[in-house]
CSV table of C-alpha atoms in Angstrom, one decimal:
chain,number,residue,atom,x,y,z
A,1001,UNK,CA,0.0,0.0,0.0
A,1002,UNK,CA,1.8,3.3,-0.8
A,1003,UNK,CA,1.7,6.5,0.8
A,1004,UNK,CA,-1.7,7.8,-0.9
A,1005,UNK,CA,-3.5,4.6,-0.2
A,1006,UNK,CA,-2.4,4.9,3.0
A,1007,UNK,CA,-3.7,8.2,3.6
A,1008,UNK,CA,-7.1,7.7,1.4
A,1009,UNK,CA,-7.7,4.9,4.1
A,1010,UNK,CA,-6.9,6.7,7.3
A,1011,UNK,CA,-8.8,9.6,6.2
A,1012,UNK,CA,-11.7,8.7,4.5
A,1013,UNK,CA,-13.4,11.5,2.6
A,1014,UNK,CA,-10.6,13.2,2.4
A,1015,UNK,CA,-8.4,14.1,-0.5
A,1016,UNK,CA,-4.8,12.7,-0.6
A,1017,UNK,CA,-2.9,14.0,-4.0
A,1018,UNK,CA,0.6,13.1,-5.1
A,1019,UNK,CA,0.7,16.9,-6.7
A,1020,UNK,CA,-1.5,19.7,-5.9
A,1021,UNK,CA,-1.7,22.9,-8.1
A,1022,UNK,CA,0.6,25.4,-7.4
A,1023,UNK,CA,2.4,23.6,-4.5
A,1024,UNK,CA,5.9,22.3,-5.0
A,1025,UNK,CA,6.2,17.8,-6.2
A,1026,UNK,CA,6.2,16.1,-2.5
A,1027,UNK,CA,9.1,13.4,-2.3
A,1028,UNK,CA,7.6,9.7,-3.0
A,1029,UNK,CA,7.5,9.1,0.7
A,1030,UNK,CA,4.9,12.1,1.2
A,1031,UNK,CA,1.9,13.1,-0.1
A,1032,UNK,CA,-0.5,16.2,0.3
A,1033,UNK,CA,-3.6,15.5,2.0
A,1034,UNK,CA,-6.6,18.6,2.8
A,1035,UNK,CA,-9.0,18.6,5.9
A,1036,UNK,CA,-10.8,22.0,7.0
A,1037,UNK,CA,-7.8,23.8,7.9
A,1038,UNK,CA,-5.8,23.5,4.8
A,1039,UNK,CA,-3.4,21.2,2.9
A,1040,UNK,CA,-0.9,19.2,5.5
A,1041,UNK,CA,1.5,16.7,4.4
A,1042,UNK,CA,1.2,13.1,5.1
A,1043,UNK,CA,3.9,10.5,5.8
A,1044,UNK,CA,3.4,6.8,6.5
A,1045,UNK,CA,5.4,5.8,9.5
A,1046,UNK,CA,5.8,2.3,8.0
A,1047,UNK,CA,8.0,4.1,4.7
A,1048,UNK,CA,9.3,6.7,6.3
A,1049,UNK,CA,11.2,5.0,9.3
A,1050,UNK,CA,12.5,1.8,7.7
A,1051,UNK,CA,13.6,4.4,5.2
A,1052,UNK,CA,15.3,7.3,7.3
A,1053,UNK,CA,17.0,4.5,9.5
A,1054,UNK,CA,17.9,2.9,6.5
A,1055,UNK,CA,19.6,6.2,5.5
A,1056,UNK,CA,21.6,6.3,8.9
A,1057,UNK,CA,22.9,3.2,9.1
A,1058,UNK,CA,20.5,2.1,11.7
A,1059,UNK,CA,20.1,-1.5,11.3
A,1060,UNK,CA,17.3,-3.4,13.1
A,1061,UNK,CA,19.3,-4.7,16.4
A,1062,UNK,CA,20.3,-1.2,16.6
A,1063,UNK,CA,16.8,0.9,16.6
A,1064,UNK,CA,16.0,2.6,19.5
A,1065,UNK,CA,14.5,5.9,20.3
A,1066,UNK,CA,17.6,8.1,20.3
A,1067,UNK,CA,17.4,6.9,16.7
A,1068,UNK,CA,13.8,7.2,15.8
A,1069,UNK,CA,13.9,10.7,16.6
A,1070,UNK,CA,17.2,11.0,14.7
A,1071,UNK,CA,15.0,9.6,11.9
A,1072,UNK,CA,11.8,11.8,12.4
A,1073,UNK,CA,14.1,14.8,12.5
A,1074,UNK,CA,15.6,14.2,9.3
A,1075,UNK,CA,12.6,13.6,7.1
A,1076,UNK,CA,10.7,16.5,9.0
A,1077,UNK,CA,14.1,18.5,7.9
A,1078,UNK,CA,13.4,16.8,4.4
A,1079,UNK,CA,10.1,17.9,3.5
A,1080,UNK,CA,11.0,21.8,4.8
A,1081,UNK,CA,14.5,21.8,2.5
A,1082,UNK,CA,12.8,20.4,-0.4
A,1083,UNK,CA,9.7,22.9,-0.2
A,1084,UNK,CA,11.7,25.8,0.8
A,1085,UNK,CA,13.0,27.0,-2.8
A,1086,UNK,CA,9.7,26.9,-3.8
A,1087,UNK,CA,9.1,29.5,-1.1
A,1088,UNK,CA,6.7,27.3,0.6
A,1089,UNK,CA,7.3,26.7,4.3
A,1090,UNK,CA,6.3,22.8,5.7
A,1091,UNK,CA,3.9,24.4,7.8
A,1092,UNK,CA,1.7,21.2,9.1
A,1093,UNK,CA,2.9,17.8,9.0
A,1094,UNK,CA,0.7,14.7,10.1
A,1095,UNK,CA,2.3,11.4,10.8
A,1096,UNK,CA,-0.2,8.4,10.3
A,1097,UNK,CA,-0.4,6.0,12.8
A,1098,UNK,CA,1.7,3.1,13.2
A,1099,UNK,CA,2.2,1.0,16.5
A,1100,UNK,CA,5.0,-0.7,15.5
A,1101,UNK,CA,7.3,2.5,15.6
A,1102,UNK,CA,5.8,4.0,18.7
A,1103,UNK,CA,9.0,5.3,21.0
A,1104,UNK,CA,7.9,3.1,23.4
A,1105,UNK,CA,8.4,-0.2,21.7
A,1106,UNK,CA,12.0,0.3,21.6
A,1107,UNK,CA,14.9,0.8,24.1
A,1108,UNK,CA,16.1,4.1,25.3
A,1109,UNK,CA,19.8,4.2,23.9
A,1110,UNK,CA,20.8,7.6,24.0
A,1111,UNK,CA,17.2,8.6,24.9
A,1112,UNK,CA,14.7,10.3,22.3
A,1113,UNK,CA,15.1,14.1,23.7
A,1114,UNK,CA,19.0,13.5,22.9
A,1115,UNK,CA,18.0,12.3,19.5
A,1116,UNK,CA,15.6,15.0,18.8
A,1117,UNK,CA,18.2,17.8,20.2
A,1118,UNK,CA,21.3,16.4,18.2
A,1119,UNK,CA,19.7,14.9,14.9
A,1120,UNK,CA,21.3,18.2,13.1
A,1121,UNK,CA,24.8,15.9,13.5
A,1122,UNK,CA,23.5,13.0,11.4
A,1123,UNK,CA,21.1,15.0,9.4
A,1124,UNK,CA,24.9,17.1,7.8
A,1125,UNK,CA,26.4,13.7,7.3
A,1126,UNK,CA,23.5,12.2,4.8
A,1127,UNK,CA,24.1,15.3,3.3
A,1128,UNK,CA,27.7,15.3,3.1
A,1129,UNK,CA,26.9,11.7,1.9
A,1130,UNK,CA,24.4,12.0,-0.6
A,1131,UNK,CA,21.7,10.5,1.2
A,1132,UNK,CA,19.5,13.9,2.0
B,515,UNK,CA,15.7,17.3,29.6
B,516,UNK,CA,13.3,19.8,27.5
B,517,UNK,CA,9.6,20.5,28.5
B,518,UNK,CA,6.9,22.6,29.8
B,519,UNK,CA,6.7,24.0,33.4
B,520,UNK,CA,3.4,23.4,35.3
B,521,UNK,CA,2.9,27.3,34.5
B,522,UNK,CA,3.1,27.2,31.1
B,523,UNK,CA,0.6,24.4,30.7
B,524,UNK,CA,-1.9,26.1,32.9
B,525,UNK,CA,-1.1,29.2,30.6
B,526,UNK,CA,-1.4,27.3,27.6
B,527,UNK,CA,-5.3,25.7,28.9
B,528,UNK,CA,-6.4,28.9,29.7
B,529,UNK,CA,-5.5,31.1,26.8
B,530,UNK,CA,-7.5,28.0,25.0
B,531,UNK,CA,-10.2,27.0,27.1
B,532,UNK,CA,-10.5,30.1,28.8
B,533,UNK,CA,-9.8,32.9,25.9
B,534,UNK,CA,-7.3,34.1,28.7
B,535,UNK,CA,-5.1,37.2,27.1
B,536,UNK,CA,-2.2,35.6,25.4
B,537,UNK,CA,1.7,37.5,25.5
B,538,UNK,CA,1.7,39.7,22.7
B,539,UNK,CA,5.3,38.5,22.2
B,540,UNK,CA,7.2,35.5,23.8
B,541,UNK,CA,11.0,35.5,24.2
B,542,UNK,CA,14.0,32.6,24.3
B,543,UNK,CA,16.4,33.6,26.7
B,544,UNK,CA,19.8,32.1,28.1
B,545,UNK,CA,20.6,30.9,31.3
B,546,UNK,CA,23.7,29.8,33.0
B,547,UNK,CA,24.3,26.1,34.6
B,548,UNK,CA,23.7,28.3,38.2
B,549,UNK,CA,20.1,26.7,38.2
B,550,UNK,CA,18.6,23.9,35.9
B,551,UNK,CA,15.0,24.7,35.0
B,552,UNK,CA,12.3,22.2,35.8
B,553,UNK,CA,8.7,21.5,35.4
B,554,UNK,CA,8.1,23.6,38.9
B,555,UNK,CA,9.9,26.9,37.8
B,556,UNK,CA,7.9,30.0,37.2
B,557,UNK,CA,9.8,32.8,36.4
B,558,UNK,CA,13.2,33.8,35.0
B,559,UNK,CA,14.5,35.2,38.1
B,560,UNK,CA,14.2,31.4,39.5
B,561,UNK,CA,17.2,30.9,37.3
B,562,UNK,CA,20.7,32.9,36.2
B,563,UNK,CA,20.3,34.6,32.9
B,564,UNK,CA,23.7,34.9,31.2
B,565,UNK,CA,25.3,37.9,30.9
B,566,UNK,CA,23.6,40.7,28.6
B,567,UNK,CA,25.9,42.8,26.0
B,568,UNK,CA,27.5,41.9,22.6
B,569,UNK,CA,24.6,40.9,20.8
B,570,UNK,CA,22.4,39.3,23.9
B,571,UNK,CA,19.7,41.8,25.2
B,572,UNK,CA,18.3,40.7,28.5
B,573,UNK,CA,15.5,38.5,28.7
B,574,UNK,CA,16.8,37.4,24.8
B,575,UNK,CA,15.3,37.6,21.6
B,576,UNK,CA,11.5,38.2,21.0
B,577,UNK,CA,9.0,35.6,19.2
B,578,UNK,CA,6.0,36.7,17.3
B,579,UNK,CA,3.2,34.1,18.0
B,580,UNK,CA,2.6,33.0,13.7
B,581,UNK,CA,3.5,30.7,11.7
B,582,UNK,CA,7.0,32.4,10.2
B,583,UNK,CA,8.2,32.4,14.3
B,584,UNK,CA,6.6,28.5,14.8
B,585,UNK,CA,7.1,27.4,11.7
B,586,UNK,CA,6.1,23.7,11.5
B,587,UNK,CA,3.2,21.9,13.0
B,588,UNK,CA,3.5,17.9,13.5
B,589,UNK,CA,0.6,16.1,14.4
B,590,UNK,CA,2.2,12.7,15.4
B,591,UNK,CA,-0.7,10.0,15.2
B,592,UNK,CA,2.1,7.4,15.7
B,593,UNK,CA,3.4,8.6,19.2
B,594,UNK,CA,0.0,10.3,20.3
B,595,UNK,CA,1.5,13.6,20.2
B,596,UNK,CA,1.8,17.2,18.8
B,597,UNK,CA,4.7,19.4,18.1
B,598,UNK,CA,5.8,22.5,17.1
B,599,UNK,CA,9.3,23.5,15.7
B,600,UNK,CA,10.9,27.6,16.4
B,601,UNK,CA,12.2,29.4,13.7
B,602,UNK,CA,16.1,29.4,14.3
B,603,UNK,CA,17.3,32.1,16.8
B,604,UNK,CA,20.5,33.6,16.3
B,605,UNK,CA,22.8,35.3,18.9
B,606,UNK,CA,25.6,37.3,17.2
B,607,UNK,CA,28.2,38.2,18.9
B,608,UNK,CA,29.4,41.8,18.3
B,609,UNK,CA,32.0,43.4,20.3
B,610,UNK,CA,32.9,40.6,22.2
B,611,UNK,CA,32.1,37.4,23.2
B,612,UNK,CA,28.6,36.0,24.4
B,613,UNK,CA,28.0,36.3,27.5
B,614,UNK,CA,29.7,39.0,27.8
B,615,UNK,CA,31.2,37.5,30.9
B,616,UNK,CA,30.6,34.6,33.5
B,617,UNK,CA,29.0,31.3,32.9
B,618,UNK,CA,28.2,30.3,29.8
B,619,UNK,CA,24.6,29.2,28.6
B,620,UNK,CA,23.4,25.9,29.2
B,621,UNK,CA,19.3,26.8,29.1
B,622,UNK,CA,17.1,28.2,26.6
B,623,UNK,CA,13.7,29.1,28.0
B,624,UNK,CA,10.4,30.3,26.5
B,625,UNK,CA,8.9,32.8,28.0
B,626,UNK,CA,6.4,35.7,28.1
B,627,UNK,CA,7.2,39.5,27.8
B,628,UNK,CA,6.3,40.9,31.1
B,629,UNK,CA,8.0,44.4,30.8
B,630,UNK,CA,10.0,43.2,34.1
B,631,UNK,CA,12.7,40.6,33.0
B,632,UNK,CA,12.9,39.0,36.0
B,633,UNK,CA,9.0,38.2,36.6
B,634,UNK,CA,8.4,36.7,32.9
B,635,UNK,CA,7.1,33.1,33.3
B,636,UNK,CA,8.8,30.3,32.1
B,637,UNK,CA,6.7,28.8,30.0
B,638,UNK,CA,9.0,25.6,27.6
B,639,UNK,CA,13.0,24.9,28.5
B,640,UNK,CA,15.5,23.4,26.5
B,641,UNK,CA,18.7,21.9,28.1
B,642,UNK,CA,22.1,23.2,25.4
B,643,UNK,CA,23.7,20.1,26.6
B,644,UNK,CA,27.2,22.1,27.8
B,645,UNK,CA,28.1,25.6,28.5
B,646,UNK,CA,27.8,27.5,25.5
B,647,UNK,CA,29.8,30.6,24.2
B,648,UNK,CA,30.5,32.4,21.4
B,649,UNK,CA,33.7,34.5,20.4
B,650,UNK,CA,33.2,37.8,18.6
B,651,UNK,CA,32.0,37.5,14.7
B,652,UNK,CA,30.2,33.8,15.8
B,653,UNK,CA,26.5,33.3,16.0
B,654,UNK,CA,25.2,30.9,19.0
B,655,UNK,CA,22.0,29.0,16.9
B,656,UNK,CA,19.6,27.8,18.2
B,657,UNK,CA,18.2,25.6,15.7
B,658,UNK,CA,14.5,23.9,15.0
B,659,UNK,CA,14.0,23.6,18.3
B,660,UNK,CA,10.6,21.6,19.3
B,661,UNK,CA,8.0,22.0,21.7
B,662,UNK,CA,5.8,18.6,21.8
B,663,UNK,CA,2.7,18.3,24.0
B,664,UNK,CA,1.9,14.1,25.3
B,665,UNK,CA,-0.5,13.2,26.9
């Protein structure tokens, strides 16, 4: 099931579109969706952090919470570097749901607030590497 | 550790359950290792604010309450939570180091704009991880910083 699926069936009636009019092309991970306040941006948490952890070098023994919010950081950053020459600021993002990559399902490590406040680290290194 | 103090998530309920008069303007300011900021501070003279000159003002560097200042939303359906990332805010040192002297800053704190520096509330902290300063010319950064509210 790929992103707009995904979003079609978690918000039913509303409108998920791979390209909107007017707004800058959304990476393949990320689609627009629209509810009453506006367009957001979706991402499927079952692409997105197999994906980003992919990216880091995060293999599966080694997930933990430090590094899911390494991950989340870097696509967030993502989506705002790829929409900002288009002069169009990542103003709302939604997350879907999925259990399997809740914080609390994996270990501490270095602890998700350290992940969160030091993700710019890792995020210069995919750059630096081609991966972002 | 980052978070709210008790007093800004009373704020926070009653500017939105309440209609309670928001700040026009919030601020992040710096604080020195001295004291570390917790869920039960209320007010920046419960803690050390670094030294003001060379590019920091005391009580820091004002926030406009829009979408430019707060720029991204995230509504995290996977964690049950929400968050909301700062613009960057930049300190540039300018005739001399920041702080201009003392401790270096460890704390960033959100707060409101009480027109006495010392009684703003506390409302969000951040932890810099080490004592930061910045020679004349550099910019201290304070980058995408979040503020999440969980259940």
């Amino acid at each position: 099931m790929n992103i707009i699926e995904r979003v079609q069936r978690a918000f039913a009636g509303e409108k998920p579109r791979p390209t909107v009019e007017g707004m800058p092309e959304l990476p393949e991970w990320a689609a627009w969706a629209e509810d009453e306040d506006g367009l957001y941006v979706a991402v499927d948490p079952n692409v997105v952090y197999p994906m980003w952890l992919d990216k880091l070098g995060v293999g599966k023994a080694a997930r933990t919470q430090y590094w899911l919010e390494v991950a989340r950081r870097c696509f967030t950053e993502a989506l705002k570097e790829r929409l900002a020459p288009s002069g169009v600021p990542l103003e709302r993002l939604r997350i879907l749901k999925g259990e399997a990559w809740r914080l609390v399902n994996f270990p501490a490590g270095e602890g998700e607030q350290a992940g969160s406040l030091g993700f710019r680290t890792h995020w210069l290194r995919l750059k630096r590497e081609g991966k972002a | 550790m980052p978070g709210w103090t008790n007093k800004g998530k009373m704020r926070a309920l009653a500017v939105w359950l309440r209609a309670a008069t928001p700040p026009t303007n919030l601020f992040i300011a710096l604080f020195t290792n001295a004291a570390a900021p917790n869920p039960d501070t209320n007010i920046v003279g419960d803690l050390t604010q670094i030294a003001a000159g060379n590019g920091y003002s005391s009580g820091g560097a004002s926030l406009n309450r829009n979408s430019t200042d707060f720029d991204t939303l995230t509504e995290d359906d996977t964690n049950d939570r929400g968050l909301v990332q700062l613009k960057d805010i930049v300190f540039t040192a300018s005739g001399g180091p920041i702080p201009a002297s003392g401790s270096g800053a460890r704390y960033a704190a959100m707060t409101d704009d009480n027109a006495t520096v010392g009684s703003r509330e506390i409302y969000t902290f951040w932890d810099l991880s080490s004592d930061r300063t910045v020679s004349d010319g550099q910019s201290l950064t304070l980058q995408d910083f979040e503020i999440r509210l969980t259940e």
